[in-house]
């Protein structure tokens, strides 16, 4: 079991560019999440998906879109990147009412 | 929405001593409180969690206590070891599910050999 995998590990974008962060899990979990982690601010929920075909906004959804492609995959898209979106992005997954398992993260820099 | 405060932001402890990290939450409807450990360059990993119908939970050297009246919960690590050095995050979730976790700002714990 690979658990939760994320690609890419690192990415540098210029302001205005777009990109998609990929996340996949092989634990047959129903729920998947995207967080961002900034220094001194802990992790903040961007979007989550309680099941295939559903998505909901978290605490900081502005500037992001998500797609729950199937039960395994949950992608996060930045349509027009801004320097304020420089952060480390974590994907997580879980069964209902169970612990969340996190991926290794994607470090994104927007210049 | 929920607000979780965590203290201290940094903590240095002699190896073998105990470490305590404290969190407070704002919404009395919160009833799920996990603690995560994050090592350098890795994602957070759950180390212990507690639900509001329980006052204390232990797992070997780690324990969590919850005071619902005061709306605070604490992580206790006894007999600390060098491998306990990491950043620790508390979190809280409103309702019976754990989908919308609100995290504290983290505590960097350093164990001094």
CSV table of N, CA, C and O in Angstrom, one decimal, chain B residues 8-95:
chain,number,residue,atom,x,y,z
B,8,UNK,N,2.7,25.8,24.1
B,8,UNK,CA,3.5,26.9,23.5
B,8,UNK,C,3.8,26.7,22.1
B,8,UNK,O,3.5,25.6,21.5
B,9,UNK,N,4.4,27.6,21.4
B,9,UNK,CA,4.8,27.5,20.0
B,9,UNK,C,6.1,26.7,19.9
B,9,UNK,O,6.3,26.0,18.9
B,10,UNK,N,7.0,26.8,20.9
B,10,UNK,CA,8.2,26.0,20.9
B,10,UNK,C,8.4,25.5,22.4
B,10,UNK,O,8.0,26.1,23.3
B,11,UNK,N,9.0,24.3,22.5
B,11,UNK,CA,9.2,23.6,23.8
B,11,UNK,C,10.4,22.8,23.7
B,11,UNK,O,10.5,21.9,22.8
B,12,UNK,N,11.3,23.0,24.6
B,12,UNK,CA,12.5,22.2,24.7
B,12,UNK,C,12.5,21.4,26.0
B,12,UNK,O,12.2,22.0,27.1
B,13,UNK,N,12.8,20.1,26.0
B,13,UNK,CA,12.6,19.3,27.1
B,13,UNK,C,13.9,18.4,27.2
B,13,UNK,O,14.3,17.9,26.2
B,14,UNK,N,14.4,18.2,28.4
B,14,UNK,CA,15.5,17.2,28.6
B,14,UNK,C,15.0,15.8,28.3
B,14,UNK,O,13.9,15.4,28.8
B,15,UNK,N,15.8,15.0,27.7
B,15,UNK,CA,15.4,13.6,27.4
B,15,UNK,C,15.1,12.9,28.7
B,15,UNK,O,15.8,13.0,29.7
B,16,UNK,N,13.9,12.2,28.7
B,16,UNK,CA,13.5,11.5,29.9
B,16,UNK,C,12.5,12.3,30.7
B,16,UNK,O,11.7,11.7,31.5
B,17,UNK,N,12.4,13.6,30.5
B,17,UNK,CA,11.4,14.4,31.2
B,17,UNK,C,10.1,14.4,30.4
B,17,UNK,O,10.0,13.8,29.3
B,18,UNK,N,9.0,15.0,31.0
B,18,UNK,CA,7.7,15.0,30.4
B,18,UNK,C,7.5,16.3,29.6
B,18,UNK,O,8.1,17.3,29.9
B,19,UNK,N,6.6,16.3,28.6
B,19,UNK,CA,6.3,17.4,27.8
B,19,UNK,C,4.8,17.6,27.8
B,19,UNK,O,4.1,16.5,27.7
B,20,UNK,N,4.3,18.8,27.9
B,20,UNK,CA,2.8,19.0,27.9
B,20,UNK,C,2.5,20.2,26.9
B,20,UNK,O,3.2,21.2,26.9
B,21,UNK,N,1.6,19.9,26.0
B,21,UNK,CA,1.2,20.9,25.0
B,21,UNK,C,-0.3,21.1,25.2
B,21,UNK,O,-1.1,20.1,25.4
B,22,UNK,N,-0.8,22.4,25.2
B,22,UNK,CA,-2.2,22.7,25.6
B,22,UNK,C,-2.9,23.4,24.4
B,22,UNK,O,-2.3,24.2,23.7
B,23,UNK,N,-4.2,23.1,24.2
B,23,UNK,CA,-5.0,23.7,23.2
B,23,UNK,C,-6.3,24.1,23.8
B,23,UNK,O,-6.8,23.4,24.7
B,24,UNK,N,-6.9,25.2,23.3
B,24,UNK,CA,-8.2,25.6,23.7
B,24,UNK,C,-9.0,25.7,22.4
B,24,UNK,O,-8.5,26.0,21.3
B,25,UNK,N,-10.3,25.5,22.5
B,25,UNK,CA,-11.2,25.6,21.4
B,25,UNK,C,-12.4,26.5,21.7
B,25,UNK,O,-12.7,26.8,22.9
B,26,UNK,N,-13.0,27.0,20.7
B,26,UNK,CA,-14.1,28.1,21.0
B,26,UNK,C,-15.5,27.5,20.9
B,26,UNK,O,-16.4,28.1,21.6
B,27,UNK,N,-15.7,26.5,20.0
B,27,UNK,CA,-17.1,26.1,19.8
B,27,UNK,C,-17.4,24.9,20.7
B,27,UNK,O,-16.8,23.8,20.5
B,28,UNK,N,-18.4,25.0,21.5
B,28,UNK,CA,-18.8,24.0,22.4
B,28,UNK,C,-19.4,22.8,21.7
B,28,UNK,O,-19.5,21.7,22.3
B,29,UNK,N,-19.7,22.9,20.4
B,29,UNK,CA,-20.3,21.8,19.6
B,29,UNK,C,-19.1,20.9,19.1
B,29,UNK,O,-19.4,19.8,18.7
B,30,UNK,N,-17.9,21.3,19.3
B,30,UNK,CA,-16.8,20.4,18.9
B,30,UNK,C,-16.7,19.2,19.8
B,30,UNK,O,-16.9,19.2,21.0
B,31,UNK,N,-16.5,18.0,19.1
B,31,UNK,CA,-16.5,16.8,20.0
B,31,UNK,C,-15.5,15.7,19.5
B,31,UNK,O,-15.5,14.6,19.9
B,32,UNK,N,-14.6,16.1,18.6
B,32,UNK,CA,-13.5,15.2,18.2
B,32,UNK,C,-12.2,16.0,18.2
B,32,UNK,O,-12.1,17.1,17.6
B,33,UNK,N,-11.2,15.5,18.9
B,33,UNK,CA,-10.0,16.2,19.1
B,33,UNK,C,-8.7,15.3,18.8
B,33,UNK,O,-8.3,14.6,19.7
B,34,UNK,N,-8.2,15.4,17.6
B,34,UNK,CA,-7.0,14.6,17.3
B,34,UNK,C,-5.7,15.4,17.5
B,34,UNK,O,-5.7,16.6,17.5
B,35,UNK,N,-4.6,14.6,17.7
B,35,UNK,CA,-3.3,15.2,17.8
B,35,UNK,C,-2.4,14.6,16.7
B,35,UNK,O,-2.4,13.4,16.5
B,36,UNK,N,-1.7,15.4,16.0
B,36,UNK,CA,-0.9,15.0,14.9
B,36,UNK,C,0.6,15.3,15.1
B,36,UNK,O,0.9,16.4,15.7
B,37,UNK,N,1.5,14.5,14.7
B,37,UNK,CA,2.9,14.7,14.8
B,37,UNK,C,3.4,14.9,13.3
B,37,UNK,O,3.1,14.1,12.5
B,38,UNK,N,4.2,15.9,13.1
B,38,UNK,CA,4.8,16.1,11.8
B,38,UNK,C,6.3,16.2,11.8
B,38,UNK,O,6.8,17.1,12.5
B,39,UNK,N,6.9,15.3,11.2
B,39,UNK,CA,8.4,15.3,11.1
B,39,UNK,C,8.8,16.1,9.9
B,39,UNK,O,8.0,16.3,8.9
B,40,UNK,N,10.0,16.5,9.9
B,40,UNK,CA,10.5,17.4,8.9
B,40,UNK,C,10.4,16.8,7.5
B,40,UNK,O,10.8,15.6,7.2
B,41,UNK,N,9.7,17.5,6.6
B,41,UNK,CA,9.6,17.1,5.2
B,41,UNK,C,8.5,16.0,5.0
B,41,UNK,O,8.4,15.5,3.9
B,42,UNK,N,7.7,15.8,6.0
B,42,UNK,CA,6.6,14.7,5.9
B,42,UNK,C,5.3,15.3,6.2
B,42,UNK,O,5.1,16.4,6.7
B,43,UNK,N,4.2,14.6,5.9
B,43,UNK,CA,2.9,15.0,6.2
B,43,UNK,C,2.6,14.6,7.7
B,43,UNK,O,3.2,13.8,8.3
B,44,UNK,N,1.6,15.3,8.2
B,44,UNK,CA,1.2,15.0,9.6
B,44,UNK,C,0.7,13.5,9.8
B,44,UNK,O,0.1,13.0,8.9
B,45,UNK,N,0.9,13.0,11.0
B,45,UNK,CA,0.5,11.6,11.3
B,45,UNK,C,-0.2,11.6,12.6
B,45,UNK,O,0.3,12.2,13.6
B,46,UNK,N,-1.4,11.0,12.6
B,46,UNK,CA,-2.2,10.9,13.9
B,46,UNK,C,-1.4,10.1,14.9
B,46,UNK,O,-0.9,9.0,14.6
B,47,UNK,N,-1.3,10.7,16.1
B,47,UNK,CA,-0.7,9.9,17.2
B,47,UNK,C,-1.7,9.5,18.3
B,47,UNK,O,-1.6,8.5,18.9
B,48,UNK,N,-2.8,10.3,18.5
B,48,UNK,CA,-3.8,10.0,19.5
B,48,UNK,C,-5.0,10.9,19.2
B,48,UNK,O,-4.8,12.0,18.7
B,49,UNK,N,-6.2,10.4,19.6
B,49,UNK,CA,-7.3,11.3,19.4
B,49,UNK,C,-8.3,11.0,20.6
B,49,UNK,O,-8.2,10.0,21.2
B,50,UNK,N,-9.2,11.9,20.8
B,50,UNK,CA,-10.2,11.7,21.9
B,50,UNK,C,-11.5,12.3,21.5
B,50,UNK,O,-11.6,13.3,20.7
B,51,UNK,N,-12.6,11.7,21.9
B,51,UNK,CA,-13.9,12.2,21.6
B,51,UNK,C,-14.5,12.8,22.9
B,51,UNK,O,-14.1,12.5,24.0
B,52,UNK,N,-15.6,13.6,22.7
B,52,UNK,CA,-16.0,14.4,23.9
B,52,UNK,C,-16.7,13.6,25.0
B,52,UNK,O,-16.9,14.1,26.1
B,53,UNK,N,-17.0,12.3,24.7
B,53,UNK,CA,-17.6,11.5,25.8
B,53,UNK,C,-16.5,10.8,26.7
B,53,UNK,O,-16.9,10.0,27.5
B,54,UNK,N,-15.3,11.2,26.4
B,54,UNK,CA,-14.2,10.6,27.2
B,54,UNK,C,-13.3,11.7,27.8
B,54,UNK,O,-13.1,12.7,27.1
B,55,UNK,N,-12.9,11.6,29.0
B,55,UNK,CA,-12.1,12.6,29.7
B,55,UNK,C,-10.6,12.5,29.5
B,55,UNK,O,-9.8,13.4,29.5
B,56,UNK,N,-10.1,11.2,29.3
B,56,UNK,CA,-8.7,11.0,29.2
B,56,UNK,C,-8.5,9.7,28.3
B,56,UNK,O,-9.3,8.8,28.4
B,57,UNK,N,-7.4,9.7,27.6
B,57,UNK,CA,-7.0,8.5,26.8
B,57,UNK,C,-5.5,8.4,26.8
B,57,UNK,O,-4.8,9.4,26.7
B,58,UNK,N,-5.1,7.1,27.0
B,58,UNK,CA,-3.6,6.9,27.0
B,58,UNK,C,-3.2,5.8,26.0
B,58,UNK,O,-4.0,4.9,25.7
B,59,UNK,N,-2.0,6.0,25.5
B,59,UNK,CA,-1.4,5.0,24.6
B,59,UNK,C,0.1,5.0,24.8
B,59,UNK,O,0.8,5.9,24.3
B,60,UNK,N,0.5,4.1,25.7
B,60,UNK,CA,1.9,4.0,26.1
B,60,UNK,C,2.4,5.3,26.7
B,60,UNK,O,1.9,5.7,27.8
B,61,UNK,N,3.3,6.0,26.1
B,61,UNK,CA,3.9,7.2,26.7
B,61,UNK,C,3.1,8.5,26.4
B,61,UNK,O,3.4,9.6,26.8
B,62,UNK,N,2.0,8.3,25.6
B,62,UNK,CA,1.3,9.5,25.2
B,62,UNK,C,-0.1,9.4,25.8
B,62,UNK,O,-0.7,8.4,25.9
B,63,UNK,N,-0.6,10.6,26.3
B,63,UNK,CA,-1.9,10.7,26.9
B,63,UNK,C,-2.5,12.0,26.4
B,63,UNK,O,-1.8,13.0,26.2
B,64,UNK,N,-3.9,12.0,26.3
B,64,UNK,CA,-4.6,13.3,26.0
B,64,UNK,C,-5.7,13.4,27.1
B,64,UNK,O,-6.3,12.4,27.5
B,65,UNK,N,-5.9,14.6,27.6
B,65,UNK,CA,-6.9,14.9,28.5
B,65,UNK,C,-7.8,16.0,27.9
B,65,UNK,O,-7.4,16.8,27.2
B,66,UNK,N,-9.1,15.9,28.2
B,66,UNK,CA,-10.1,16.8,27.7
B,66,UNK,C,-10.9,17.4,28.8
B,66,UNK,O,-11.5,16.6,29.7
B,67,UNK,N,-11.1,18.7,28.9
B,67,UNK,CA,-12.0,19.4,29.8
B,67,UNK,C,-13.0,20.1,29.0
B,67,UNK,O,-12.7,21.2,28.5
B,68,UNK,N,-14.2,19.5,28.9
B,68,UNK,CA,-15.2,20.1,28.0
B,68,UNK,C,-15.7,21.4,28.6
B,68,UNK,O,-16.1,22.4,27.9
B,69,UNK,N,-15.8,21.5,29.9
B,69,UNK,CA,-16.4,22.7,30.6
B,69,UNK,C,-15.5,23.9,30.3
B,69,UNK,O,-16.0,25.0,29.9
B,70,UNK,N,-14.2,23.7,30.4
B,70,UNK,CA,-13.2,24.8,30.1
B,70,UNK,C,-12.8,24.9,28.7
B,70,UNK,O,-12.1,25.8,28.3
B,71,UNK,N,-13.3,24.0,27.8
B,71,UNK,CA,-13.0,23.9,26.4
B,71,UNK,C,-11.5,23.9,26.2
B,71,UNK,O,-10.9,24.7,25.4
B,72,UNK,N,-10.8,23.0,26.9
B,72,UNK,CA,-9.4,22.8,26.5
B,72,UNK,C,-9.0,21.4,26.6
B,72,UNK,O,-9.6,20.5,27.3
B,73,UNK,N,-7.9,21.0,25.9
B,73,UNK,CA,-7.4,19.6,25.9
B,73,UNK,C,-5.9,19.7,25.8
B,73,UNK,O,-5.3,20.7,25.3
B,74,UNK,N,-5.2,18.7,26.3
B,74,UNK,CA,-3.8,18.7,26.4
B,74,UNK,C,-3.2,17.4,26.0
B,74,UNK,O,-3.8,16.3,26.1
B,75,UNK,N,-2.0,17.5,25.4
B,75,UNK,CA,-1.2,16.3,25.1
B,75,UNK,C,0.0,16.1,26.1
B,75,UNK,O,0.7,17.1,26.4
B,76,UNK,N,0.1,15.0,26.6
B,76,UNK,CA,1.2,14.7,27.6
B,76,UNK,C,2.1,13.6,27.0
B,76,UNK,O,1.6,12.5,26.7
B,77,UNK,N,3.4,13.9,27.0
B,77,UNK,CA,4.3,12.8,26.5
B,77,UNK,C,5.3,12.6,27.7
B,77,UNK,O,5.9,13.5,28.2
B,78,UNK,N,5.3,11.4,28.2
B,78,UNK,CA,6.2,11.1,29.3
B,78,UNK,C,7.5,10.4,28.8
B,78,UNK,O,7.5,9.8,27.7
B,79,UNK,N,8.5,10.4,29.6
B,79,UNK,CA,9.8,9.7,29.3
B,79,UNK,C,10.2,10.0,27.9
B,79,UNK,O,10.5,9.1,27.1
B,80,UNK,N,10.3,11.3,27.6
B,80,UNK,CA,10.6,11.7,26.2
B,80,UNK,C,11.9,11.2,25.7
B,80,UNK,O,12.9,11.0,26.4
B,81,UNK,N,11.9,10.9,24.3
B,81,UNK,CA,13.1,10.4,23.6
B,81,UNK,C,13.4,11.2,22.5
B,81,UNK,O,12.6,12.0,22.0
B,82,UNK,N,14.6,11.2,21.9
B,82,UNK,CA,15.0,12.0,20.8
B,82,UNK,C,14.1,12.0,19.6
B,82,UNK,O,13.8,13.0,19.0
B,83,UNK,N,13.5,10.8,19.4
B,83,UNK,CA,12.6,10.6,18.2
B,83,UNK,C,11.2,11.3,18.4
B,83,UNK,O,10.4,11.4,17.5
B,84,UNK,N,11.0,11.8,19.7
B,84,UNK,CA,9.8,12.6,19.9
B,84,UNK,C,9.9,14.0,19.3
B,84,UNK,O,9.0,14.8,19.3
B,85,UNK,N,11.2,14.4,19.0
B,85,UNK,CA,11.4,15.8,18.4
B,85,UNK,C,10.6,15.9,17.1
B,85,UNK,O,10.8,15.1,16.2
B,86,UNK,N,9.7,16.9,17.0
B,86,UNK,CA,8.9,17.1,15.8
B,86,UNK,C,8.0,18.3,16.1
B,86,UNK,O,8.1,18.9,17.1
B,87,UNK,N,7.1,18.6,15.1
B,87,UNK,CA,6.1,19.6,15.3
B,87,UNK,C,4.7,18.9,15.6
B,87,UNK,O,4.4,17.9,14.9
B,88,UNK,N,4.1,19.3,16.6
B,88,UNK,CA,2.8,18.7,17.1
B,88,UNK,C,1.6,19.6,16.8
B,88,UNK,O,1.7,20.8,17.2
B,89,UNK,N,0.5,19.1,16.3
B,89,UNK,CA,-0.6,19.9,16.0
B,89,UNK,C,-1.8,19.3,16.7
B,89,UNK,O,-2.1,18.1,16.6
B,90,UNK,N,-2.6,20.2,17.4
B,90,UNK,CA,-3.9,19.7,17.9
B,90,UNK,C,-5.0,20.2,16.8
B,90,UNK,O,-4.7,21.0,16.0
B,91,UNK,N,-6.1,19.6,16.9
B,91,UNK,CA,-7.2,20.0,16.0
B,91,UNK,C,-8.6,19.7,16.7
B,91,UNK,O,-8.6,18.9,17.7
B,92,UNK,N,-9.6,20.3,16.2
B,92,UNK,CA,-10.9,20.1,16.7
B,92,UNK,C,-11.9,20.0,15.5
B,92,UNK,O,-11.7,20.6,14.5
B,93,UNK,N,-13.0,19.2,15.7
B,93,UNK,CA,-14.0,19.1,14.7
B,93,UNK,C,-15.4,19.2,15.3
B,93,UNK,O,-15.7,18.6,16.3
B,94,UNK,N,-16.2,20.0,14.6
B,94,UNK,CA,-17.6,20.2,15.1
B,94,UNK,C,-18.4,19.0,14.6
B,94,UNK,O,-18.3,18.6,13.5
B,95,UNK,N,-19.3,18.5,15.5
B,95,UNK,CA,-20.2,17.5,15.1
B,95,UNK,C,-19.6,16.1,15.3
B,95,UNK,O,-18.5,16.0,15.8
